[in-house]
Short mmCIF file of C-alpha atoms and ligand atoms in Angstrom, two decimals:
data_model
loop_
_atom_site.label_atom_id
_atom_site.label_comp_id
_atom_site.label_asym_id
_atom_site.label_seq_id
_atom_site.Cartn_x
_atom_site.Cartn_y
_atom_site.Cartn_z
CA UNK T 1 -26.48 60.75 -24.71
CA UNK T 2 -25.31 57.10 -24.69
CA UNK T 3 -21.71 56.19 -24.39
CA UNK T 4 -19.84 54.81 -27.36
CA UNK T 5 -18.94 50.97 -26.74
CA UNK T 6 -16.82 48.63 -28.51
CA UNK T 7 -16.26 45.02 -28.22
CA UNK T 8 -14.90 41.86 -29.84
CA UNK T 9 -18.14 40.40 -31.28
CA UNK T 10 -16.67 37.29 -32.89
CA UNK T 11 -15.34 34.15 -31.15
CA UNK T 12 -12.16 34.12 -29.09
CA UNK T 13 -9.03 34.48 -31.03
CA UNK T 14 -7.01 33.01 -32.78
CA UNK T 15 -9.58 32.76 -35.73
CA UNK T 16 -9.43 33.51 -39.29
CA UNK T 17 -11.20 36.70 -38.85
CA UNK T 18 -12.17 38.85 -35.77
CA UNK T 19 -14.97 41.45 -35.74
CA UNK T 20 -14.76 44.31 -33.58
CA UNK T 21 -17.84 46.38 -33.35
CA UNK T 22 -18.23 49.94 -32.35
CA UNK T 23 -21.57 51.44 -31.45
CA UNK T 24 -22.83 54.92 -30.33
CA UNK T 25 -22.70 58.44 -31.38
CA UNK T 26 -18.81 58.60 -31.45
CA UNK T 27 -18.39 55.34 -33.28
CA UNK T 28 -17.74 56.71 -36.87
CA UNK T 29 -15.26 59.47 -35.67
CA UNK T 30 -13.37 56.88 -33.52
CA UNK T 31 -13.19 54.51 -36.29
CA UNK T 32 -11.88 57.25 -38.71
CA UNK T 33 -9.13 58.09 -36.26
CA UNK T 34 -7.64 54.57 -37.01
CA UNK T 35 -9.23 53.52 -40.41
CA UNK T 36 -9.03 56.79 -42.26
CA UNK T 37 -11.91 57.94 -44.50
CA UNK T 38 -14.86 55.49 -43.93
CA UNK T 39 -16.60 53.73 -46.83
CA UNK T 40 -20.17 54.67 -47.77
CA UNK T 41 -22.87 53.05 -45.65
CA UNK T 42 -23.12 49.26 -45.83
CA UNK T 43 -20.04 49.05 -48.29
CA UNK T 44 -17.18 46.96 -47.13
CA UNK T 45 -13.76 48.52 -47.98
CA UNK T 46 -10.32 47.41 -47.25
CA UNK T 47 -8.54 49.86 -44.99
CA UNK T 48 -5.07 50.12 -43.37
CA UNK T 49 -5.65 50.62 -39.45
CA UNK T 50 -3.12 52.65 -37.95
CA UNK T 51 -2.52 53.79 -34.29
CA UNK T 52 -3.63 57.30 -34.22
CA UNK T 53 -0.71 58.33 -31.78
CA UNK T 54 2.34 56.70 -33.72
CA UNK T 55 0.97 56.08 -37.18
CA UNK T 56 1.93 52.48 -36.99
CA UNK T 57 0.09 49.88 -38.91
CA UNK T 58 -1.92 47.65 -36.90
CA UNK T 59 -3.67 45.67 -39.35
CA UNK T 60 -5.41 45.76 -42.77
CA UNK T 61 -8.96 45.30 -42.44
CA UNK T 62 -12.49 45.33 -43.89
CA UNK T 63 -14.40 48.33 -42.66
CA UNK T 64 -18.07 48.47 -42.71
CA UNK T 65 -20.35 51.13 -41.33
CA UNK T 66 -24.21 51.20 -40.74
CA UNK T 67 -25.79 54.49 -40.02
CA UNK T 68 -28.36 54.63 -36.86
CA UNK T 69 -31.51 54.07 -39.10
CA UNK T 70 -30.19 50.96 -40.51
CA UNK T 71 -28.06 49.31 -37.73
CA UNK T 72 -28.80 46.47 -35.18
CA UNK T 73 -28.36 48.55 -32.31
CA UNK T 74 -30.21 51.73 -33.61
CA UNK T 75 -27.00 53.87 -33.30
CA UNK T 76 -23.96 54.55 -35.48
CA UNK T 77 -22.40 51.17 -35.83
CA UNK T 78 -18.89 50.46 -37.29
CA UNK T 79 -17.49 46.83 -37.95
CA UNK T 80 -13.87 46.07 -38.27
CA UNK T 81 -13.26 42.89 -39.83
CA UNK T 82 -9.70 42.12 -38.57
CA UNK T 83 -7.17 39.25 -39.03
CA UNK T 84 -8.16 37.18 -36.14
CA UNK T 85 -4.99 37.02 -34.22
CA UNK T 86 -4.99 37.70 -30.40
CA UNK T 87 -2.25 40.35 -30.77
CA UNK T 88 -4.04 42.06 -33.72
CA UNK T 89 -7.25 42.21 -31.57
CA UNK T 90 -5.58 43.46 -28.69
CA UNK T 91 -3.53 46.07 -30.51
CA UNK T 92 -6.87 47.57 -32.28
CA UNK T 93 -8.65 47.38 -28.88
CA UNK T 94 -5.92 49.39 -27.34
CA UNK T 95 -5.84 51.98 -30.03
CA UNK T 96 -9.68 52.45 -29.62
CA UNK T 97 -9.14 52.61 -25.70
CA UNK T 98 -6.52 55.32 -26.29
CA UNK T 99 -8.70 57.55 -28.45
CA UNK T 100 -10.65 58.24 -25.49
CA UNK T 101 -14.52 58.85 -25.12
CA UNK T 102 -15.24 55.20 -25.70
CA UNK T 103 -15.30 52.22 -23.57
CA UNK T 104 -15.42 48.43 -23.72
CA UNK T 105 -18.93 47.22 -23.89
CA UNK T 106 -20.41 44.81 -20.97
CA UNK T 107 -22.03 41.68 -21.80
CA UNK T 108 -25.23 42.01 -23.90
CA UNK T 109 -24.99 45.70 -24.22
CA UNK T 110 -25.24 45.79 -27.99
CA UNK T 111 -28.56 43.91 -27.66
CA UNK T 112 -29.51 46.14 -24.86
CA UNK T 113 -29.17 49.13 -27.14
CA UNK T 114 -31.17 47.44 -29.86
CA UNK T 115 -33.82 46.96 -27.39
CA UNK T 116 -33.88 50.24 -26.10
CA UNK T 117 -33.84 51.95 -29.20
CA UNK T 118 -36.73 49.94 -30.38
CA UNK T 119 -35.16 47.71 -32.85
CA UNK T 120 -36.32 44.57 -31.09
CA UNK T 121 -38.82 43.81 -28.31
CA UNK T 122 -38.16 41.60 -25.31
CA UNK T 123 -39.70 38.56 -26.88
CA UNK T 124 -37.18 38.88 -29.78
CA UNK T 125 -34.31 39.31 -27.32
CA UNK T 126 -35.34 35.99 -25.71
CA UNK T 127 -35.44 34.43 -29.02
CA UNK T 128 -32.07 35.76 -29.94
CA UNK T 129 -30.69 34.48 -26.54
CA UNK T 130 -31.87 31.10 -27.35
CA UNK T 131 -30.80 31.23 -30.92
CA UNK T 132 -27.18 31.92 -29.71
CA UNK T 133 -27.19 28.89 -27.33
CA UNK T 134 -29.07 26.53 -29.92
CA UNK T 135 -27.15 23.33 -30.04
CA UNK T 136 -29.53 21.39 -32.23
CA UNK T 137 -31.36 22.09 -35.41
CA UNK T 138 -34.82 21.81 -33.52
CA UNK T 139 -33.68 24.51 -31.09
CA UNK T 140 -32.36 26.71 -33.86
CA UNK T 141 -35.52 26.64 -35.70
CA UNK T 142 -37.56 27.40 -32.76
CA UNK T 143 -35.41 30.13 -31.57
CA UNK T 144 -35.15 31.88 -34.99
CA UNK T 145 -39.00 31.85 -35.29
CA UNK T 146 -39.20 33.88 -32.08
CA UNK T 147 -36.04 36.02 -32.65
CA UNK T 148 -37.66 37.05 -36.30
CA UNK T 149 -40.75 38.25 -34.67
CA UNK T 150 -42.94 35.33 -34.95
CA UNK T 151 -44.50 35.83 -31.58
CA UNK T 152 -44.18 39.64 -31.49
CA UNK T 153 -46.32 40.06 -34.60
CA UNK T 154 -49.02 37.76 -32.93
CA UNK T 155 -48.74 40.03 -29.74
CA UNK T 156 -49.13 43.18 -31.66
CA UNK T 157 -52.29 41.96 -33.42
CA UNK T 158 -53.68 41.06 -29.89
CA UNK T 159 -52.89 44.34 -28.59
CA UNK T 160 -54.52 46.03 -31.57
CA UNK T 161 -57.70 43.89 -30.89
CA UNK T 162 -57.70 44.58 -27.19
CA UNK T 163 -57.23 48.23 -27.76
CA UNK T 164 -60.21 48.36 -30.15
CA UNK T 165 -62.31 46.38 -27.82
CA UNK T 166 -61.45 48.76 -25.02
CA UNK T 167 -62.34 51.74 -27.12
CA UNK T 168 -65.59 50.13 -27.68
CA UNK T 169 -66.29 49.36 -24.03
CA UNK T 170 -65.43 52.78 -22.98
CA UNK T 171 -67.46 54.36 -25.47
CA UNK T 172 -70.42 52.26 -24.30
CA UNK T 173 -69.63 53.45 -20.60
CA UNK T 174 -70.08 57.04 -21.66
CA UNK T 175 -73.70 56.35 -22.57
CA UNK T 176 -74.76 53.96 -19.92
CA UNK T 177 -75.65 55.11 -16.15
CA UNK T 178 -75.09 52.91 -13.21
CA UNK T 179 -78.75 51.46 -12.90
CA UNK T 180 -78.77 50.66 -16.65
CA UNK T 181 -76.08 47.94 -17.01
CA UNK T 182 -77.08 46.03 -20.09
CA UNK T 183 -75.92 42.59 -21.39
CA UNK T 184 -72.50 42.07 -22.76
CA UNK T 185 -72.18 43.06 -26.19
CA UNK T 186 -72.38 40.03 -28.24
CA UNK T 187 -69.67 41.29 -30.79
CA UNK T 188 -67.30 41.95 -27.85
CA UNK T 189 -67.96 38.37 -26.51
CA UNK T 190 -67.36 36.75 -30.00
CA UNK T 191 -64.00 38.73 -30.46
CA UNK T 192 -62.95 37.72 -27.04
CA UNK T 193 -63.76 34.14 -27.50
CA UNK T 194 -61.67 34.26 -30.69
CA UNK T 195 -58.82 35.78 -28.86
CA UNK T 196 -59.17 33.12 -26.09
CA UNK T 197 -59.24 30.19 -28.50
CA UNK T 198 -56.08 31.44 -30.11
CA UNK T 199 -54.28 31.66 -26.64
CA UNK T 200 -55.57 28.40 -25.62
CA UNK T 201 -54.18 26.69 -28.78
CA UNK T 202 -50.82 28.33 -28.00
CA UNK T 203 -50.72 27.35 -24.34
CA UNK T 204 -51.74 23.61 -25.33
CA UNK T 205 -48.64 23.28 -27.25
CA UNK T 206 -45.35 21.53 -26.01
CA UNK T 207 -43.26 24.16 -24.33
CA UNK T 208 -40.13 25.69 -25.60
CA UNK T 209 -38.18 24.66 -22.65
CA UNK T 210 -38.33 20.96 -23.72
CA UNK T 211 -36.28 21.93 -26.63
CA UNK T 212 -33.80 23.77 -24.70
CA UNK T 213 -33.41 21.41 -21.76
CA UNK T 214 -33.94 18.17 -23.61
CA UNK T 215 -36.30 15.18 -23.34
CA UNK T 216 -35.73 13.46 -20.15
CA UNK T 217 -35.37 9.66 -20.49
CA UNK T 218 -34.93 7.72 -17.31
CA UNK T 219 -33.15 4.43 -17.87
CA UNK T 220 -34.60 2.08 -15.08
CA UNK T 221 -34.64 -1.27 -13.88
CA UNK T 222 -33.22 -3.86 -11.62
CA UNK T 223 -29.32 -3.81 -10.78
CA UNK T 224 -27.12 -5.28 -13.53
CA UNK T 225 -29.74 -5.02 -16.36
CA UNK T 226 -27.26 -3.26 -18.38
CA UNK T 227 -28.50 0.50 -17.64
CA UNK T 228 -25.17 2.03 -17.36
CA UNK T 229 -23.83 0.22 -20.51
CA UNK T 230 -26.90 1.31 -22.59
CA UNK T 231 -26.36 5.01 -21.51
CA UNK T 232 -22.76 4.87 -22.42
CA UNK T 233 -23.49 3.32 -25.85
CA UNK T 234 -26.43 5.86 -26.54
CA UNK T 235 -24.14 8.79 -25.65
CA UNK T 236 -21.03 7.52 -27.23
CA UNK T 237 -18.90 8.00 -24.20
CA UNK T 238 -18.08 6.48 -20.87
CA UNK T 239 -20.43 8.50 -18.70
CA UNK T 240 -21.29 5.88 -16.31
CA UNK T 241 -19.21 3.23 -14.37
CA UNK T 242 -20.18 -0.24 -15.58
CA UNK T 243 -19.53 -3.30 -13.46
CA UNK T 244 -20.93 -6.79 -12.89
CA UNK T 245 -21.63 -5.64 -9.23
CA UNK T 246 -25.08 -4.79 -8.15
CA UNK T 247 -25.37 -1.27 -6.55
CA UNK T 248 -22.62 0.08 -8.73
CA UNK T 249 -24.50 3.23 -9.81
CA UNK T 250 -26.02 4.90 -6.79
CA UNK T 251 -26.35 8.47 -7.75
CA UNK T 252 -28.30 9.81 -10.50
CA UNK T 253 -26.10 10.62 -13.57
CA UNK T 254 -27.68 12.89 -16.24
CA UNK T 255 -26.04 12.78 -19.67
CA UNK T 256 -27.16 15.48 -22.11
CA UNK T 257 -26.87 14.05 -25.92
CA UNK T 258 -28.43 15.15 -29.25
CA UNK T 259 -29.81 11.98 -31.02
CA UNK T 260 -31.12 12.46 -34.63
CA UNK T 261 -31.03 16.18 -33.95
CA UNK T 262 -33.26 15.95 -30.85
CA UNK T 263 -31.90 16.83 -27.42
CA UNK T 264 -32.16 14.21 -24.91
CA UNK T 265 -31.14 14.13 -21.40
CA UNK T 266 -30.42 10.29 -20.51
CA UNK T 267 -30.66 9.58 -16.84
CA UNK T 268 -28.77 6.66 -15.36
CA UNK T 269 -29.69 5.73 -11.90
CA UNK T 270 -29.61 3.04 -9.05
CA UNK T 271 -30.95 -0.31 -10.12
CA UNK T 272 -34.28 -0.76 -8.35
CA UNK T 273 -34.33 -3.50 -5.67
CA UNK T 274 -36.06 -3.86 -2.39
CA UNK T 275 -33.47 -5.68 -0.46
CA UNK T 276 -30.43 -3.45 -0.47
CA UNK T 277 -28.82 -3.01 3.01
CA UNK T 278 -26.64 -0.27 1.81
CA UNK T 279 -28.05 3.07 3.17
CA UNK T 280 -26.59 4.92 0.18
CA UNK T 281 -27.90 2.65 -2.48
CA UNK T 282 -31.32 2.95 -0.78
CA UNK T 283 -31.33 6.73 -1.04
CA UNK T 284 -30.21 6.21 -4.60
CA UNK T 285 -33.18 3.98 -5.38
CA UNK T 286 -35.55 6.68 -3.82
CA UNK T 287 -34.22 9.29 -6.20
CA UNK T 288 -34.41 6.85 -9.17
CA UNK T 289 -38.08 6.35 -8.37
CA UNK T 290 -38.50 10.19 -8.33
CA UNK T 291 -36.63 10.34 -11.71
CA UNK T 292 -38.96 7.66 -13.27
CA UNK T 293 -42.02 9.54 -12.19
CA UNK T 294 -40.61 12.98 -13.56
CA UNK T 295 -39.21 11.64 -16.82
CA UNK T 296 -40.92 12.20 -20.18
CA UNK T 297 -39.86 8.65 -21.23
CA UNK T 298 -38.79 5.77 -19.49
CA UNK T 299 -36.60 3.07 -20.82
CA UNK T 300 -37.56 -0.04 -18.75
CA UNK T 301 -35.08 -2.81 -18.68
CA UNK T 302 -36.88 -4.94 -16.07
CA UNK T 303 -38.56 -8.33 -16.64
CA UNK T 304 -41.96 -7.23 -14.71
CA UNK T 305 -44.55 -5.15 -16.52
CA UNK T 306 -43.12 -1.69 -17.34
CA UNK T 307 -44.07 1.80 -15.57
CA UNK T 308 -46.17 4.35 -17.54
CA UNK T 309 -44.39 6.00 -20.52
CA UNK T 310 -42.08 3.26 -20.71
CA UNK T 311 -40.31 1.65 -23.74
CA UNK T 312 -39.95 -2.11 -22.56
CA UNK T 313 -36.49 -3.60 -23.42
CA UNK T 314 -35.23 -7.00 -23.38
CA UNK T 315 -31.51 -6.00 -22.66
CA UNK T 316 -28.55 -8.29 -22.89
CA UNK T 317 -30.20 -10.15 -25.38
CA UNK T 318 -26.88 -11.71 -26.71
CA UNK T 319 -26.64 -13.72 -23.44
CA UNK T 320 -27.93 -17.26 -23.86
CA UNK T 321 -30.22 -18.92 -21.24
CA UNK T 322 -32.25 -15.75 -20.70
CA UNK T 323 -35.80 -17.17 -21.28
CA UNK T 324 -36.45 -14.96 -24.36
CA UNK T 325 -38.24 -11.77 -24.93
CA UNK T 326 -41.91 -11.21 -23.74
CA UNK T 327 -44.58 -9.51 -26.00
CA UNK T 328 -43.92 -5.96 -26.34
CA UNK T 329 -40.17 -6.13 -25.39
CA UNK T 330 -37.67 -4.60 -27.74
CA UNK T 331 -34.75 -6.95 -28.12
CA UNK T 332 -31.62 -5.08 -27.45
CA UNK T 333 -27.87 -5.80 -26.80
CA UNK T 334 -25.74 -2.84 -26.00
CA UNK T 335 -22.90 -5.13 -26.55
CA UNK T 336 -23.37 -6.25 -30.02
CA UNK T 337 -25.61 -3.21 -31.09
CA UNK T 338 -28.54 -5.43 -31.97
CA UNK T 339 -31.86 -3.57 -31.72
CA UNK T 340 -29.88 -0.32 -31.06
CA UNK T 341 -31.15 1.41 -34.41
CA UNK T 342 -34.65 0.30 -33.51
CA UNK T 343 -34.41 1.99 -30.03
CA UNK T 344 -33.17 5.11 -31.35
CA UNK T 345 -35.87 5.48 -34.11
CA UNK T 346 -38.36 4.82 -31.28
CA UNK T 347 -36.88 7.34 -28.95
CA UNK T 348 -36.82 10.02 -31.73
CA UNK T 349 -40.47 9.20 -32.70
CA UNK T 350 -41.69 9.54 -29.10
CA UNK T 351 -39.76 12.63 -28.66
CA UNK T 352 -41.20 14.05 -31.74
CA UNK T 353 -44.66 13.99 -30.17
CA UNK T 354 -43.40 15.65 -26.94
CA UNK T 355 -41.69 18.63 -28.60
CA UNK T 356 -42.85 21.68 -30.27
CA UNK T 357 -43.69 20.83 -34.05
CA UNK T 358 -40.74 22.08 -36.18
CA UNK T 359 -42.40 25.28 -37.53
CA UNK T 360 -44.93 25.92 -34.83
CA UNK T 361 -44.40 28.69 -32.27
CA UNK T 362 -43.08 27.33 -29.10
CA UNK T 363 -43.51 29.56 -25.90
CA UNK T 364 -41.13 30.02 -23.01
CA UNK T 365 -42.47 29.75 -19.37
CA UNK T 366 -42.56 33.58 -19.18
CA UNK T 367 -44.49 33.97 -22.44
CA UNK T 368 -46.91 31.06 -21.60
CA UNK T 369 -47.34 32.83 -18.06
CA UNK T 370 -48.22 36.11 -19.63
CA UNK T 371 -50.74 34.56 -22.09
CA UNK T 372 -52.27 32.49 -19.34
CA UNK T 373 -52.90 35.48 -17.31
CA UNK T 374 -54.51 37.51 -20.21
CA UNK T 375 -56.82 34.31 -20.54
CA UNK T 376 -57.75 34.50 -17.02
CA UNK T 377 -58.60 38.19 -17.28
CA UNK T 378 -60.79 37.54 -20.19
CA UNK T 379 -62.47 34.79 -18.37
CA UNK T 380 -62.86 37.07 -15.40
CA UNK T 381 -64.49 39.63 -17.75
CA UNK T 382 -67.11 37.19 -19.07
CA UNK T 383 -68.39 36.71 -15.43
CA UNK T 384 -69.37 40.38 -15.35
CA UNK T 385 -71.93 42.52 -17.43
CA UNK T 386 -70.64 45.62 -16.08
CA UNK T 387 -68.67 47.74 -18.74
CA UNK T 388 -66.60 49.18 -15.98
CA UNK T 389 -65.36 45.89 -15.03
CA UNK T 390 -64.91 44.82 -18.80
CA UNK T 391 -62.74 47.98 -19.18
CA UNK T 392 -60.59 47.24 -16.24
CA UNK T 393 -59.90 43.56 -17.41
CA UNK T 394 -58.98 44.70 -20.89
CA UNK T 395 -56.76 47.22 -19.43
CA UNK T 396 -55.04 44.71 -17.34
CA UNK T 397 -54.45 42.62 -20.52
CA UNK T 398 -52.62 45.50 -22.18
CA UNK T 399 -50.40 45.91 -19.24
CA UNK T 400 -49.46 42.31 -19.29
CA UNK T 401 -48.87 42.32 -23.13
CA UNK T 402 -46.61 45.42 -22.58
CA UNK T 403 -44.58 43.71 -20.02
CA UNK T 404 -44.29 40.71 -22.36
CA UNK T 405 -42.75 42.75 -25.11
CA UNK T 406 -40.90 45.05 -22.74
CA UNK T 407 -42.79 48.21 -23.29
CA UNK T 408 -43.10 48.37 -19.62
CA UNK T 409 -40.63 45.98 -17.85
CA UNK T 410 -39.46 45.15 -14.41
CA UNK T 411 -35.67 45.74 -13.88
CA UNK T 412 -34.89 42.28 -12.41
CA UNK T 413 -36.39 40.61 -15.57
CA UNK T 414 -34.28 42.67 -17.76
CA UNK T 415 -31.21 41.96 -15.82
CA UNK T 416 -31.80 38.15 -15.85
CA UNK T 417 -32.38 38.30 -19.59
CA UNK T 418 -29.52 40.42 -20.64
CA UNK T 419 -27.12 38.64 -18.21
CA UNK T 420 -27.39 35.57 -20.63
CA UNK T 421 -25.57 37.31 -23.32
CA UNK T 422 -21.93 37.62 -23.85
CA UNK T 423 -19.89 40.69 -24.33
CA UNK T 424 -19.72 41.87 -27.99
CA UNK T 425 -23.44 40.78 -28.36
N1 GDP G 501 -23.44 -9.76 -22.87
C1 GDP G 501 -23.80 -8.46 -22.35
N2 GDP G 501 -23.24 -7.92 -21.15
C2 GDP G 501 -23.86 -6.77 -20.83
C3 GDP G 501 -24.64 -5.93 -21.86
N3 GDP G 501 -24.93 -4.72 -21.20
C4 GDP G 501 -24.40 -4.76 -19.96
N4 GDP G 501 -23.69 -6.12 -19.87
C5 GDP G 501 -22.94 -6.41 -18.70
O1 GDP G 501 -23.64 -6.55 -17.62
C6 GDP G 501 -23.03 -6.12 -16.50
C7 GDP G 501 -23.95 -4.90 -15.76
O2 GDP G 501 -23.93 -3.83 -16.65
P1 GDP G 501 -24.28 -2.43 -16.03
O3 GDP G 501 -24.48 -1.43 -17.29
O4 GDP G 501 -23.28 -1.82 -15.05
O5 GDP G 501 -25.71 -2.61 -15.32
P2 GDP G 501 -26.58 -1.57 -14.57
O6 GDP G 501 -26.38 -2.09 -13.07
O7 GDP G 501 -27.97 -1.72 -14.89
O8 GDP G 501 -26.00 -0.23 -14.62
C8 GDP G 501 -21.71 -5.57 -16.76
O9 GDP G 501 -20.77 -6.51 -16.60
C9 GDP G 501 -21.86 -5.35 -18.33
O10 GDP G 501 -20.63 -5.40 -18.96
C10 GDP G 501 -25.12 -6.59 -23.07
O11 GDP G 501 -25.63 -5.94 -23.85
N5 GDP G 501 -24.53 -7.79 -23.34
MG1 MG G 502 -25.36 1.04 -13.38
#
C-alpha cells in the first residue's frame, strides 16, 4: 500500500491562496481530522481547520476531495485551499505531520503516482514537465499538446497497427515451413510503408528543443561594429560591456530573451579580426567562429559578404561618413532605434521557419530517437522476406514504443524525468 503524502502544491507563500494537497489511502481520514466532515466529491466547501490535538482554529479554508477514480494521482486526493500566509501553511502542515501515518511528498511524487496508476503515460509526463517550465506562448502550446496526449494517442494507434501486423505475420509463420519462405505479404508492406511515412513526417519537423532552448542568434562582425550595443538593445538590459575599445568582448555571452513570443538566445562574442596580439582575444575569436557555425541565425555586422544563414546589417547608421549601405544590408542604428523594428520582424519571421508550427506536434530528442529506431526496425524488416525475421522486428518496435510511453521503463530515465518536477507536483 502506498504512503499517504502531502505537500504545498502552489507557489511559495506569502500569496493570496496556498493549496495543500494530500494523496493516498489515508488522505480523507487525515483531512477529516483537521477539517471535520468532508464535502461530497468534487464540491468545494468552506471548513474550519482545527489542530486535532488542541482544537485550536488554524484557518478557514476551502476543502475539495477527489475519489481515486477521478483524481489526478489515481488515489484519494484532498485539496485544502488555505489563506496563503507562511504561518498558515506551516501550521496546517505541522498539524498534518502530527496526525501520523502521512509524510511530506518528495519532488514530482504526485506526478509519479499519476504515472504509476496509469493516469498519464511517460510522454504526457514529459509534456507536463515542459508545460510547467514554459515561458513563452509557443512553448506553452507545444507542451500542452503533448501533455494532453496528442502524441500518446498517435503512439497507441501505432502500437495497435503493429500488434495487428505481428498477429498476421505470426499466423503466417504457423503455416509455412522453413524451405517455403514466400514473398513479403503485399498488404503488410503497404501498412508498414504508411507507418514509416507518418514517422518520417514527424521526424522531419523542427524539434521541440528549439522551442525550449531558443533560437540561437550569433551577433558577429569586426570589433567595434556595435555588436554588444545591439545585444543590449535587443535584450533590454546591459548584458554586455560596451566600449569604443576593440577587443572589449572576449568571451561568449549568451542572453536568453523572448521577442514576439519567440525564445531566442542572443550570443555576443569577440569581434572577428586577424591581427589581435592578445592571446585571450584570439581564443575568443576562435570561440566566436564556432558559435557562428553552430548558430541558427547570424546577425552579420561586417562590411564584407556575410556568412551563411546571416542577416546582413549596416550598423551605426546614424554616424556620418560611413560610405552608405550596400545592396542587401539592413540599415540599423542601435542608438537611434532606426531599423530595429524591421530587424525584430525579420528575426521573428526567420525563427518561425525554424520552430515547430504552432499546432503541430513537436517531438523531444527521446521521442525522436524512439521513433527513428522503430523506423530503422521497419526498414530492416523490409530487407528480409522471412516471416520469422519480420516477427522479430515488429516485436522490437513494440518494445521501443512501450519504453517510450513508460510501460516498460529504464529506471535512470524515470529518475531523470521525475527529478525535473518540484515538490507538490
Ligand atoms: N553612433 C552610434 N554608435 C554606436 C552604435 N552602436 C554602438 N556604438 C558605439 O560603438 C562603440 C563600439 O560598440 P560595441 O557595442 O562595444 O561594439 P562591439 O565591439 O561590436 O561589441 C561604442 O562606443 C558604442 O557606443 C550606434 O548605433 N550608433
Ligand atoms: Mg563587444
